mmCIF file of N, CA and C in Angstrom:
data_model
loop_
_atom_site.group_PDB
_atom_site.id
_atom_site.type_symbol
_atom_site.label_atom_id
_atom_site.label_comp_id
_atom_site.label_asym_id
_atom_site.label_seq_id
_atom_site.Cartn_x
_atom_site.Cartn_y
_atom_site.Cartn_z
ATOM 1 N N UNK A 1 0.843 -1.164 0.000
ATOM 2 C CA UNK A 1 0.000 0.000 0.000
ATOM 3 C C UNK A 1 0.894 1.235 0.000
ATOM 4 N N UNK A 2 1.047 2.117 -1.091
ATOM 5 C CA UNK A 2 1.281 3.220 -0.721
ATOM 6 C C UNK A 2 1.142 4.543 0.210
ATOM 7 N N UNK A 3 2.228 4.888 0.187
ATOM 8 C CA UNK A 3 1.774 6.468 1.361
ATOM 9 C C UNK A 3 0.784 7.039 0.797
ATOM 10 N N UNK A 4 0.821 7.614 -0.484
ATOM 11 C CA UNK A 4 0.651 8.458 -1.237
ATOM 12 C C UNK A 4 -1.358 8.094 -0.896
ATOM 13 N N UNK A 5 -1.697 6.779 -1.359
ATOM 14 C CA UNK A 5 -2.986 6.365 -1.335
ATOM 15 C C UNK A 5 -3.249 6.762 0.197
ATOM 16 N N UNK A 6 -2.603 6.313 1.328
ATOM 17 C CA UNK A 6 -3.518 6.334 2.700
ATOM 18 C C UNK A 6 -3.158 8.138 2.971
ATOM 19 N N UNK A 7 -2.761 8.828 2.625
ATOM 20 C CA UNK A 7 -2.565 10.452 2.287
ATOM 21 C C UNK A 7 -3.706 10.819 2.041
ATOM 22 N N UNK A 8 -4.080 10.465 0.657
ATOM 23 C CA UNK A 8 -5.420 11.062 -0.362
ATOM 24 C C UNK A 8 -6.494 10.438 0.297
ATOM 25 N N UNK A 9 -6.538 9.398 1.262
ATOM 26 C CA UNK A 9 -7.719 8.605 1.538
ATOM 27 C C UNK A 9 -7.718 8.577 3.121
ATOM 28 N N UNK A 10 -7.157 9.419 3.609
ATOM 29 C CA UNK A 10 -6.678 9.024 5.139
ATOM 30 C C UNK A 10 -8.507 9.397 5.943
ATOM 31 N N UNK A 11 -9.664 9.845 5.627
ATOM 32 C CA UNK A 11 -10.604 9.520 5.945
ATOM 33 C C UNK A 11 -11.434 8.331 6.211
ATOM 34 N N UNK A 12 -11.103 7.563 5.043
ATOM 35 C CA UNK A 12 -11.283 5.909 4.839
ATOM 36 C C UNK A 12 -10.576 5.277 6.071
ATOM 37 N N UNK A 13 -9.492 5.450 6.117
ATOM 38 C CA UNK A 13 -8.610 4.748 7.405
ATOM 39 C C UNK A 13 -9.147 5.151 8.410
ATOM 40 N N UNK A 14 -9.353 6.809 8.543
ATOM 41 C CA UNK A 14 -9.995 6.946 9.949
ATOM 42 C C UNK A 14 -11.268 6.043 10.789
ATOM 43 N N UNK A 15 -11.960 5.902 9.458
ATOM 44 C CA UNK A 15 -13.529 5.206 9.510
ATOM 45 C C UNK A 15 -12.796 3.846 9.674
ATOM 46 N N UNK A 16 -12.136 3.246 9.284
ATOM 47 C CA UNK A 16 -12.006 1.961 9.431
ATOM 48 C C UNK A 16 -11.160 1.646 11.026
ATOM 49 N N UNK A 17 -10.921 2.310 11.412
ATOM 50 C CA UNK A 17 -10.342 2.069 13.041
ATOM 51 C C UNK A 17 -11.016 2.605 14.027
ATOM 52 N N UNK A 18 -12.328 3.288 13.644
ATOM 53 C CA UNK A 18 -13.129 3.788 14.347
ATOM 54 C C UNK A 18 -14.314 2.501 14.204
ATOM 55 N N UNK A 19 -14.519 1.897 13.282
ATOM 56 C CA UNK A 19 -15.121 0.571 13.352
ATOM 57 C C UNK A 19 -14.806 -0.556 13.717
ATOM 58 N N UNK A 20 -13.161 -0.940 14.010
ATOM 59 C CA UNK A 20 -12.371 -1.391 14.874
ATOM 60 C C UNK A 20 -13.049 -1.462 15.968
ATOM 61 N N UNK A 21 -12.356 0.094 16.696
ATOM 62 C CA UNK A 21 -12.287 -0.062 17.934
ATOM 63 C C UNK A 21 -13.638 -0.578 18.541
ATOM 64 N N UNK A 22 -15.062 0.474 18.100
ATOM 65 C CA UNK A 22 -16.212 -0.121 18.304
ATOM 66 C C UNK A 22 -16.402 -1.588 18.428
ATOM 67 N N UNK A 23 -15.893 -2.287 16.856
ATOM 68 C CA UNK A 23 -16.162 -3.622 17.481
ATOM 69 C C UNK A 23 -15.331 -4.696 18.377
ATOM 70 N N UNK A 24 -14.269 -3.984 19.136
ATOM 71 C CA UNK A 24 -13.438 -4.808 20.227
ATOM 72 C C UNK A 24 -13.774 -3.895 21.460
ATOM 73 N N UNK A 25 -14.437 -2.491 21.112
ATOM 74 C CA UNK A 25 -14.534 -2.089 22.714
ATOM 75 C C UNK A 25 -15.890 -2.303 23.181
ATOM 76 N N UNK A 26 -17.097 -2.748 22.141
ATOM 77 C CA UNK A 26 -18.320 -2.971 23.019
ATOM 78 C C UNK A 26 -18.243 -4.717 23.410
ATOM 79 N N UNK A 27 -18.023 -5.843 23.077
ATOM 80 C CA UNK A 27 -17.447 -6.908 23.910
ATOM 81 C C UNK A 27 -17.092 -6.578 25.399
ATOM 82 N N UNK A 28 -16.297 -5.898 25.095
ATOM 83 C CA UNK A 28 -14.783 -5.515 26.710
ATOM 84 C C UNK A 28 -15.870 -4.792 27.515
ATOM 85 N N UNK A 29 -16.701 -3.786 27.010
ATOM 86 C CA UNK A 29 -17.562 -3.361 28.038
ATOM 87 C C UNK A 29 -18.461 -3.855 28.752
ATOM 88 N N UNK A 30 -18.752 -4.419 27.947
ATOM 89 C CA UNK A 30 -20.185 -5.769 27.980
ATOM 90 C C UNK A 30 -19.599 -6.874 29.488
ATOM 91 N N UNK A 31 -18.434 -7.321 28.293
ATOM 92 C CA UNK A 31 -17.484 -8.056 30.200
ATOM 93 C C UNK A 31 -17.097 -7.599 31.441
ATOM 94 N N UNK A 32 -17.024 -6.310 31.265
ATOM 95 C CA UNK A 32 -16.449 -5.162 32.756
ATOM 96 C C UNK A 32 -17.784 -5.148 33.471
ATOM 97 N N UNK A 33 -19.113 -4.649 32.559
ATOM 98 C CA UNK A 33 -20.055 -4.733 33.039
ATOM 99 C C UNK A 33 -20.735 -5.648 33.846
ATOM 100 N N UNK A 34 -20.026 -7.094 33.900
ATOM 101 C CA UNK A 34 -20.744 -8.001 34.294
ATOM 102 C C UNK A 34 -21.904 -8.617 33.664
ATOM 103 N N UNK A 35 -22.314 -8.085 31.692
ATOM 104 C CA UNK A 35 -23.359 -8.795 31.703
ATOM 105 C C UNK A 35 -22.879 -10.603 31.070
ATOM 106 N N UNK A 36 -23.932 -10.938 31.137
ATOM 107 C CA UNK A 36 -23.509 -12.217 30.641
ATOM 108 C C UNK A 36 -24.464 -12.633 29.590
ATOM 109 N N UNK A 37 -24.464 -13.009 28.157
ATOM 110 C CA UNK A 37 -25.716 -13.437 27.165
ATOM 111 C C UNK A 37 -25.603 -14.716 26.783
ATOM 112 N N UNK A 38 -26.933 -14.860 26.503
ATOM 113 C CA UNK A 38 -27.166 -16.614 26.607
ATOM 114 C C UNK A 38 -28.060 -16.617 25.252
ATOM 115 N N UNK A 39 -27.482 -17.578 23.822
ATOM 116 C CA UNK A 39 -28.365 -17.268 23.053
ATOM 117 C C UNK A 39 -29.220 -18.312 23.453
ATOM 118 N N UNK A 40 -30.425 -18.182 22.448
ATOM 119 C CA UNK A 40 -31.753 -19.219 22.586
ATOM 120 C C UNK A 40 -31.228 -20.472 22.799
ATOM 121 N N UNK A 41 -30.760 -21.094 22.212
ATOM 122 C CA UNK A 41 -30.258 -22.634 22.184
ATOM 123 C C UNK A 41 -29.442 -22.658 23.493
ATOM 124 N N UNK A 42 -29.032 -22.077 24.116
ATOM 125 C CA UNK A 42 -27.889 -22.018 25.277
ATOM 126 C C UNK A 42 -28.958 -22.038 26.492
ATOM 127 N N UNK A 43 -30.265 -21.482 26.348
ATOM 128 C CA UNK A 43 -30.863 -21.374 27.181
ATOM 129 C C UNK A 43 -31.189 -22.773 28.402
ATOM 130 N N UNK A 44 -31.670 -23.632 27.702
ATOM 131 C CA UNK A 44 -31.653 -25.066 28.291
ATOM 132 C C UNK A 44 -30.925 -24.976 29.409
ATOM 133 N N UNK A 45 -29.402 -24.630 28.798
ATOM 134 C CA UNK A 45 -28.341 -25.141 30.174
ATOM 135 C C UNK A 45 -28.146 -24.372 30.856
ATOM 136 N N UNK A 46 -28.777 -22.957 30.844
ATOM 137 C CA UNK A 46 -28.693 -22.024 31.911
ATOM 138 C C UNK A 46 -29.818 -22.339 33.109
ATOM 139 N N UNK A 47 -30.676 -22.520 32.033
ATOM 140 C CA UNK A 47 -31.628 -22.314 33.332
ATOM 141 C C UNK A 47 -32.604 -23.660 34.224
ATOM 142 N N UNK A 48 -31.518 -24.936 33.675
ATOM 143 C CA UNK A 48 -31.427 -25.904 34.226
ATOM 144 C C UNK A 48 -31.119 -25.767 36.120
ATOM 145 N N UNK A 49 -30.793 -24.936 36.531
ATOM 146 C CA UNK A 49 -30.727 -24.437 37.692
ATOM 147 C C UNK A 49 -32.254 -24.047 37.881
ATOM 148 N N UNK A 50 -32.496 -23.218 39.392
ATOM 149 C CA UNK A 50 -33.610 -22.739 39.715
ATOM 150 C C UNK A 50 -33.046 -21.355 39.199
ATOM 151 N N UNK A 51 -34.197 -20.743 38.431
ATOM 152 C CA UNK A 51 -34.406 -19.554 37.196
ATOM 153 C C UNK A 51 -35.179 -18.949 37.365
ATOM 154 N N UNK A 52 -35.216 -17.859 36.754
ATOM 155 C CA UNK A 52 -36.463 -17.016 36.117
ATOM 156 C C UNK A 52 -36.243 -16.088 35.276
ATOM 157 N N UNK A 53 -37.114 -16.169 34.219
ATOM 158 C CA UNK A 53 -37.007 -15.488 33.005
ATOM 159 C C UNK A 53 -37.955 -14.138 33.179
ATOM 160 N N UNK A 54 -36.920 -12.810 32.876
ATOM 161 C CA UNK A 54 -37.829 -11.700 33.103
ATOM 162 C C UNK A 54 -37.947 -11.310 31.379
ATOM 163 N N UNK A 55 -39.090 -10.989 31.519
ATOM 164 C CA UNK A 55 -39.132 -10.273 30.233
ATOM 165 C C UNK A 55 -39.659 -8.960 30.534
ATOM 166 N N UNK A 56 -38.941 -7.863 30.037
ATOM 167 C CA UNK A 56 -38.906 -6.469 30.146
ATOM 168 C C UNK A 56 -39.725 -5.996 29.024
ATOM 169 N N UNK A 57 -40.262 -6.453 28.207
ATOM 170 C CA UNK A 57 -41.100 -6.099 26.858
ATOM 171 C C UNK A 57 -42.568 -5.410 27.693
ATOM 172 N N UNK A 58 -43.101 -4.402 26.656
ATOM 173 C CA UNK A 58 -44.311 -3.802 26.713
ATOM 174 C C UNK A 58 -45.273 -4.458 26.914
ATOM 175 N N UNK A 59 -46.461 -4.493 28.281
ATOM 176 C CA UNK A 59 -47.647 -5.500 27.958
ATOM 177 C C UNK A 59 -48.038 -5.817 26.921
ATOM 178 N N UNK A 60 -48.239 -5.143 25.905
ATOM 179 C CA UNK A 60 -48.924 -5.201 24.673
ATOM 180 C C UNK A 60 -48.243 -6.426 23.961
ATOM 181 N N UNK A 61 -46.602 -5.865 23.702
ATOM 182 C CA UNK A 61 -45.785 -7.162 23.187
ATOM 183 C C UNK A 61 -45.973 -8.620 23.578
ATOM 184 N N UNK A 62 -45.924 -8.436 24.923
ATOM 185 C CA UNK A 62 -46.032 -9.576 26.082
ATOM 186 C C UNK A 62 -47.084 -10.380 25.692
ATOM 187 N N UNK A 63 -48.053 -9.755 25.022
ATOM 188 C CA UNK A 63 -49.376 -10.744 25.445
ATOM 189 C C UNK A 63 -49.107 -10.995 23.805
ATOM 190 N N UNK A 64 -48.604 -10.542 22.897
ATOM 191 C CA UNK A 64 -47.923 -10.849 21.209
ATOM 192 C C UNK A 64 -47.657 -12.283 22.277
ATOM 193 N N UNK A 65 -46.905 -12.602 22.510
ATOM 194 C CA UNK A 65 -46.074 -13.771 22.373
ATOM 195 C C UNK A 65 -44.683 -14.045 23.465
ATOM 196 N N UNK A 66 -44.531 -14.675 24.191
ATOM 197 C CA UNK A 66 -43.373 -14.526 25.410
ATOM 198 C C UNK A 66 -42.858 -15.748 25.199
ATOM 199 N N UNK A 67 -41.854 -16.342 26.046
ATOM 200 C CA UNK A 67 -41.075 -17.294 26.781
ATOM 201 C C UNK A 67 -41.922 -18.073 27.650
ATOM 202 N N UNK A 68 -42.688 -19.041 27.247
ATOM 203 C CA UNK A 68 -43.496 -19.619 28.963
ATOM 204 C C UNK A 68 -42.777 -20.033 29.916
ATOM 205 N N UNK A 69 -43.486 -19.607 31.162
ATOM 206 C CA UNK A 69 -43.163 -19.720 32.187
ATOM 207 C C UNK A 69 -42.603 -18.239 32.338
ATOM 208 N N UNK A 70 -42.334 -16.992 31.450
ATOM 209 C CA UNK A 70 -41.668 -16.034 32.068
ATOM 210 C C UNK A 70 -42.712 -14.882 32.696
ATOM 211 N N UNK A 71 -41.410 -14.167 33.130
ATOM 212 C CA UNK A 71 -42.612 -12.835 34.515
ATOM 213 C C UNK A 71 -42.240 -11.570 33.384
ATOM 214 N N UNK A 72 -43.445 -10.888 33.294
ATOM 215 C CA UNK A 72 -43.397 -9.526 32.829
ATOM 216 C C UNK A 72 -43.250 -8.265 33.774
ATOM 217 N N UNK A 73 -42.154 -7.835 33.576
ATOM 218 C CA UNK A 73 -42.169 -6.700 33.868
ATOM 219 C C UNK A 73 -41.167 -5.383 33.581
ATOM 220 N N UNK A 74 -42.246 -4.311 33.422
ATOM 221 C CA UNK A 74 -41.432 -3.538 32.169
ATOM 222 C C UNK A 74 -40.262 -2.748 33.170
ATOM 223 N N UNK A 75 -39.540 -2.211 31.717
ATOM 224 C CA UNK A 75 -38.309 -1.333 31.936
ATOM 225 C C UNK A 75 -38.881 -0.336 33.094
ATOM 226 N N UNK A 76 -39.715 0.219 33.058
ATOM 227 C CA UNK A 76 -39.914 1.276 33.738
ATOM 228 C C UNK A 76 -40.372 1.181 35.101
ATOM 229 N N UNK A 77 -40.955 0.104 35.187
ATOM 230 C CA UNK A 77 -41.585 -0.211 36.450
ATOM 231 C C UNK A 77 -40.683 -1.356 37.404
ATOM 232 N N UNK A 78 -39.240 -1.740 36.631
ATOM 233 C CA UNK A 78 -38.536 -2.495 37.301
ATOM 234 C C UNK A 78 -38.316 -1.658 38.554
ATOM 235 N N UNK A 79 -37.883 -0.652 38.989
ATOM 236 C CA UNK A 79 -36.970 0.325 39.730
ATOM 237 C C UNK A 79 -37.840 0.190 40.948
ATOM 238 N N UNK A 80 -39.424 0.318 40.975
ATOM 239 C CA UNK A 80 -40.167 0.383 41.614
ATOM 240 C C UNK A 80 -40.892 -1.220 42.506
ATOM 241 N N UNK A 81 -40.688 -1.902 41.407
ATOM 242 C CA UNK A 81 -40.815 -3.568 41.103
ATOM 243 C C UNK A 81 -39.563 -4.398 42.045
ATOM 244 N N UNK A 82 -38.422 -3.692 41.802
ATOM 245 C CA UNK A 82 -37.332 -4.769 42.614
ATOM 246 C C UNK A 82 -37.212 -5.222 43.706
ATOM 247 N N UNK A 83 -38.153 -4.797 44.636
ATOM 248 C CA UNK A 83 -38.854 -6.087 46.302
ATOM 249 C C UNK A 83 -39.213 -7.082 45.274
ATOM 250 N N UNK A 84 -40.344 -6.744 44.414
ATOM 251 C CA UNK A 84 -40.780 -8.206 44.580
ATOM 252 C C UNK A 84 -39.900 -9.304 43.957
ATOM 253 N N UNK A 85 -38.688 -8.867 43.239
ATOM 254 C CA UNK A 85 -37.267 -9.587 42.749
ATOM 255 C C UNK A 85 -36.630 -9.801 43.816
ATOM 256 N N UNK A 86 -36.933 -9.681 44.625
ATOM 257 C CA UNK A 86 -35.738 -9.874 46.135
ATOM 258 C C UNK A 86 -35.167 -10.981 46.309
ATOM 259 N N UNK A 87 -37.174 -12.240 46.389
ATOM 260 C CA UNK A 87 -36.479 -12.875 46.438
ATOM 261 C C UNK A 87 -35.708 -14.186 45.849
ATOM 262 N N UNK A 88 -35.566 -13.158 44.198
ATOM 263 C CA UNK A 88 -34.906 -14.404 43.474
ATOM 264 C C UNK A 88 -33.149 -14.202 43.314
ATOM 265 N N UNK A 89 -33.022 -12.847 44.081
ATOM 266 C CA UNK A 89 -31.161 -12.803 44.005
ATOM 267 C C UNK A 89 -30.342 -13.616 44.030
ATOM 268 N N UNK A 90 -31.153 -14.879 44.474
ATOM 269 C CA UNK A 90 -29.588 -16.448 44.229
ATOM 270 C C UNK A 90 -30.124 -16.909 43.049
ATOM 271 N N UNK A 91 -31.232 -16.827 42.254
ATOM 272 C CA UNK A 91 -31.057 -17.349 41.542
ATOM 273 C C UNK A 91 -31.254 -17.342 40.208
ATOM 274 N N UNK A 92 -30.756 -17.809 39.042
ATOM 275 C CA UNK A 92 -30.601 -17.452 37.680
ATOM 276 C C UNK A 92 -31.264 -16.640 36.823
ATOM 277 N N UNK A 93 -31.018 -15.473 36.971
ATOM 278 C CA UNK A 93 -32.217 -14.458 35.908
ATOM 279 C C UNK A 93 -31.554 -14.484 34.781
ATOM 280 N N UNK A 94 -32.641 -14.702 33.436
ATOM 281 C CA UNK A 94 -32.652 -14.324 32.802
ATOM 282 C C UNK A 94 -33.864 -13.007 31.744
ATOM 283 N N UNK A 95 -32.767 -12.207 31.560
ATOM 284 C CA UNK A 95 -33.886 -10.986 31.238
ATOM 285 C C UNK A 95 -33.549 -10.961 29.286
ATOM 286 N N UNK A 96 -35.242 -11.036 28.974
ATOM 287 C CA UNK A 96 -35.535 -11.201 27.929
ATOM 288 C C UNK A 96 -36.553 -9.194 27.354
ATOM 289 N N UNK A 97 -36.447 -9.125 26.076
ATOM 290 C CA UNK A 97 -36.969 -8.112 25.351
ATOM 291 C C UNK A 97 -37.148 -8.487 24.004
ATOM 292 N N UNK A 98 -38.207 -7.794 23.591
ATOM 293 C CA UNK A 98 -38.271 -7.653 22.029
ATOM 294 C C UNK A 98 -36.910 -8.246 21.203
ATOM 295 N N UNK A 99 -36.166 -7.392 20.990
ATOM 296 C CA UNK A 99 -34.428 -7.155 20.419
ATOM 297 C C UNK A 99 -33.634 -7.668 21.320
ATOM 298 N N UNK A 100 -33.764 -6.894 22.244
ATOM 299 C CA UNK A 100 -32.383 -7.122 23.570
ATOM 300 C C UNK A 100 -32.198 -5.818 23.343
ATOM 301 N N UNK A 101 -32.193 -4.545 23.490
ATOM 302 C CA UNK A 101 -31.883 -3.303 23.805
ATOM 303 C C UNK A 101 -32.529 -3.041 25.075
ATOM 304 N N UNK A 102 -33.739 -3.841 25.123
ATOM 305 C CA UNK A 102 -33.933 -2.809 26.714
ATOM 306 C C UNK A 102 -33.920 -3.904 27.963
ATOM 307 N N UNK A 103 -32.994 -5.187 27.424
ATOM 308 C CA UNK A 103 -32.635 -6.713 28.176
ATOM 309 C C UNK A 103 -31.675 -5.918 29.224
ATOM 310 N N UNK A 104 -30.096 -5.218 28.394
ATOM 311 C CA UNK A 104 -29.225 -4.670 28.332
ATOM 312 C C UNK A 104 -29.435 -4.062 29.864
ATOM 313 N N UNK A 105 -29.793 -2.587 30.211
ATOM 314 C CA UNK A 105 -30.222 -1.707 30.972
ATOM 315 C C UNK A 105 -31.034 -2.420 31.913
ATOM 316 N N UNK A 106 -32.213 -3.431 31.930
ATOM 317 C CA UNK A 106 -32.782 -3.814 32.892
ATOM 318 C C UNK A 106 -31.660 -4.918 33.424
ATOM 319 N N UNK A 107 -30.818 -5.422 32.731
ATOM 320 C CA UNK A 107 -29.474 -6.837 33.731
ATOM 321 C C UNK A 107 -28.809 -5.868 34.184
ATOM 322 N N UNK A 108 -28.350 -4.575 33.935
ATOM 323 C CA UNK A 108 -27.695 -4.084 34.576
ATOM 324 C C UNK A 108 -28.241 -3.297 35.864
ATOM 325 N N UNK A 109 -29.145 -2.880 35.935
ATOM 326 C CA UNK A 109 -29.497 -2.904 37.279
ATOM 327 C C UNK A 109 -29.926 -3.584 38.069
ATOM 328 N N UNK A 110 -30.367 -5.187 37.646
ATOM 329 C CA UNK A 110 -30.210 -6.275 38.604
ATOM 330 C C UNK A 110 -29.112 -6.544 39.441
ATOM 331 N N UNK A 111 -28.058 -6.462 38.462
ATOM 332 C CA UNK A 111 -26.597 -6.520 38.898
ATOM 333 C C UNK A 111 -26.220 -5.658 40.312
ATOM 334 N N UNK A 112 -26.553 -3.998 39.398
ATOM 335 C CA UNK A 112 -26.103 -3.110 40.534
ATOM 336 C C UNK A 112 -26.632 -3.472 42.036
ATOM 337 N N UNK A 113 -28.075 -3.820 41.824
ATOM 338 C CA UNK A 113 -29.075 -4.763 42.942
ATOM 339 C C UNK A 113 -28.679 -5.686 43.757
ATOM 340 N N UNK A 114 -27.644 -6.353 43.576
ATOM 341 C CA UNK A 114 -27.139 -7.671 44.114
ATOM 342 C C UNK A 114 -27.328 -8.572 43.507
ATOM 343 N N UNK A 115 -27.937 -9.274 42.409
ATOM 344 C CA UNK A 115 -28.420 -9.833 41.486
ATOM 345 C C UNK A 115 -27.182 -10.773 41.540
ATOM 346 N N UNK A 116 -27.202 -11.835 41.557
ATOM 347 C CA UNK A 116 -25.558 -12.750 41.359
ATOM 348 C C UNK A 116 -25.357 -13.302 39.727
ATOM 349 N N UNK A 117 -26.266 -13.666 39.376
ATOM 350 C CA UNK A 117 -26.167 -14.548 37.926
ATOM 351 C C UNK A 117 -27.166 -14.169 37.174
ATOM 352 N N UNK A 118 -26.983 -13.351 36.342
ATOM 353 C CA UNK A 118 -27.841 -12.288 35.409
ATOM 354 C C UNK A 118 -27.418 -12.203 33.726
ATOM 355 N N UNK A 119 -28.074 -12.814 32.971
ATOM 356 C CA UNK A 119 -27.717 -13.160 31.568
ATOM 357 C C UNK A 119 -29.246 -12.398 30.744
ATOM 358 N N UNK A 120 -28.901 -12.023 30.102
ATOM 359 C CA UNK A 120 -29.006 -11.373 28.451
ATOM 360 C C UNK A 120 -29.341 -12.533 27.098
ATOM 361 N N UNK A 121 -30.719 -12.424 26.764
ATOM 362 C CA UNK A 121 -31.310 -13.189 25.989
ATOM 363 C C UNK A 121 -30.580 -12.680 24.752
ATOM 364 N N UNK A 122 -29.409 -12.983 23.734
ATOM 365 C CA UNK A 122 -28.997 -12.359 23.001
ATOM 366 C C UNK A 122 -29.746 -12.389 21.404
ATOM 367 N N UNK A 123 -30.526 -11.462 21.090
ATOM 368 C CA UNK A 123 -31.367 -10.907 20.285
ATOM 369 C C UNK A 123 -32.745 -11.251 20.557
ATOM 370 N N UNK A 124 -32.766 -11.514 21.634
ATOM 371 C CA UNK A 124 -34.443 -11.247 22.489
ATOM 372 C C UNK A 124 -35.372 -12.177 21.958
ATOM 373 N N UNK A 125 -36.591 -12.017 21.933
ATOM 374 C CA UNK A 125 -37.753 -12.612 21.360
ATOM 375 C C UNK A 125 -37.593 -13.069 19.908
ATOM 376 N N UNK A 126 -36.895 -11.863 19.100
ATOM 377 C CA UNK A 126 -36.637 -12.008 17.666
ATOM 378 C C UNK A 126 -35.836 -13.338 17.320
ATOM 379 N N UNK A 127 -34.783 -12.970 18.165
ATOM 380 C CA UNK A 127 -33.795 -14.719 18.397
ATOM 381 C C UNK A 127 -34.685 -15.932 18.574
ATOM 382 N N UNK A 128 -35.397 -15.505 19.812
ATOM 383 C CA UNK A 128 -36.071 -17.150 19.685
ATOM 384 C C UNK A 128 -37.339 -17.526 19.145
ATOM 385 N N UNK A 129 -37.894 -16.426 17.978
ATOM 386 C CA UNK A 129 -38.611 -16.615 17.551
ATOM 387 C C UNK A 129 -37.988 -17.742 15.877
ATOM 388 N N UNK A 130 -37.184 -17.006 15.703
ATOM 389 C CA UNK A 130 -36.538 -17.777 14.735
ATOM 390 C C UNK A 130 -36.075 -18.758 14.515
ATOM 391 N N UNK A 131 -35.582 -19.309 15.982
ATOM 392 C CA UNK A 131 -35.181 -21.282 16.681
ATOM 393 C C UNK A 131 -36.243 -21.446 16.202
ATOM 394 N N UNK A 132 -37.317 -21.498 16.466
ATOM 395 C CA UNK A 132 -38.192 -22.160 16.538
ATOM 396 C C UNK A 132 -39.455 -22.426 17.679
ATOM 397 N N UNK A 133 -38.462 -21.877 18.357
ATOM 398 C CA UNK A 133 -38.635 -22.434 20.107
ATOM 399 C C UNK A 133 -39.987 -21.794 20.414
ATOM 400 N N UNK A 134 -40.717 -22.295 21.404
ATOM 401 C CA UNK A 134 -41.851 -22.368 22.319
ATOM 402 C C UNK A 134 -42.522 -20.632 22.002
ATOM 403 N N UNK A 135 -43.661 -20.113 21.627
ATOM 404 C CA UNK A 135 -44.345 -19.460 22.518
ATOM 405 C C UNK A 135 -45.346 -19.433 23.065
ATOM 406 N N UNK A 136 -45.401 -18.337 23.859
ATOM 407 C CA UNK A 136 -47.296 -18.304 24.792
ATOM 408 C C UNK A 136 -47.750 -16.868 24.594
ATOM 409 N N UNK A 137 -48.909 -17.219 23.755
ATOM 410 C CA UNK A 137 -49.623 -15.948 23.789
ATOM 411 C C UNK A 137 -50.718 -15.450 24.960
ATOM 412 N N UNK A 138 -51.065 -14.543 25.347
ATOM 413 C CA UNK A 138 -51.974 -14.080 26.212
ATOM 414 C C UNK A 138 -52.809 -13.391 25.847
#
């Protein structure tokens, strides 16, 4: 590769180590953070322990289609909601959403909570709609 080219093009390079770093520094954060993600198929062996699956999705979504056996309760009303999570702090949450964007933010304040073992449905409902796997409508 010439000088001359990464000179005339040194924007291109910029963009390309700025897409780098993004994709080795959201991993590393993800791990500092303490979250942990479990895709659909992985699920089995997580929650082969005593579990519970939160799903943070909108009633409306919720009653679309869930995880059976899981507890609804939304992003917003977790903060207010976390007694009645008290008393599952020993044991295996998993927090489910639509996508997984608002999985993200609700494991992390389980965590901050005392929460010990807290995993991330990785691409949410959409993920395990596509396995194949189980739903329950309401």
């Amino acid at each position: 590769m010439s000088v001359e080219f990464i000179v005339n093009n040194w924007y291109l390079f910029v963009a390309l180590i700025v897409v780098l770093g993004l994709l080795v520094l959201d991993p590393l954060r993800q791990q500092a953070s303490g979250l942990k993600k479990v895709s659909p198929l992985e699920m089995p062996q997580v929650t082969r322990t005593d579990s519970v699956i939160l799903d943070v999705s909108e009633p409306v979504d919720y009653k679309k289609g869930h995880i059976p056996n899981s507890v609804n309760m939304t992003l917003k009303s977790m903060q207010a909601g976390l007694g009645k999570l008290e008393k599952q702090k020993k044991k295996t949450v998993i927090v489910v959403c639509q996508a997984g964007n608002k999985a993200q933010p609700a494991a992390k304040m389980l965590i901050k909570n005392g929460f010990e073992k807290v995993y991330v449905l990785s691409g949410g409902m959409m993920a395990w709609r596509k396995e194949n796997l189980p739903v329950v409508k309401s």
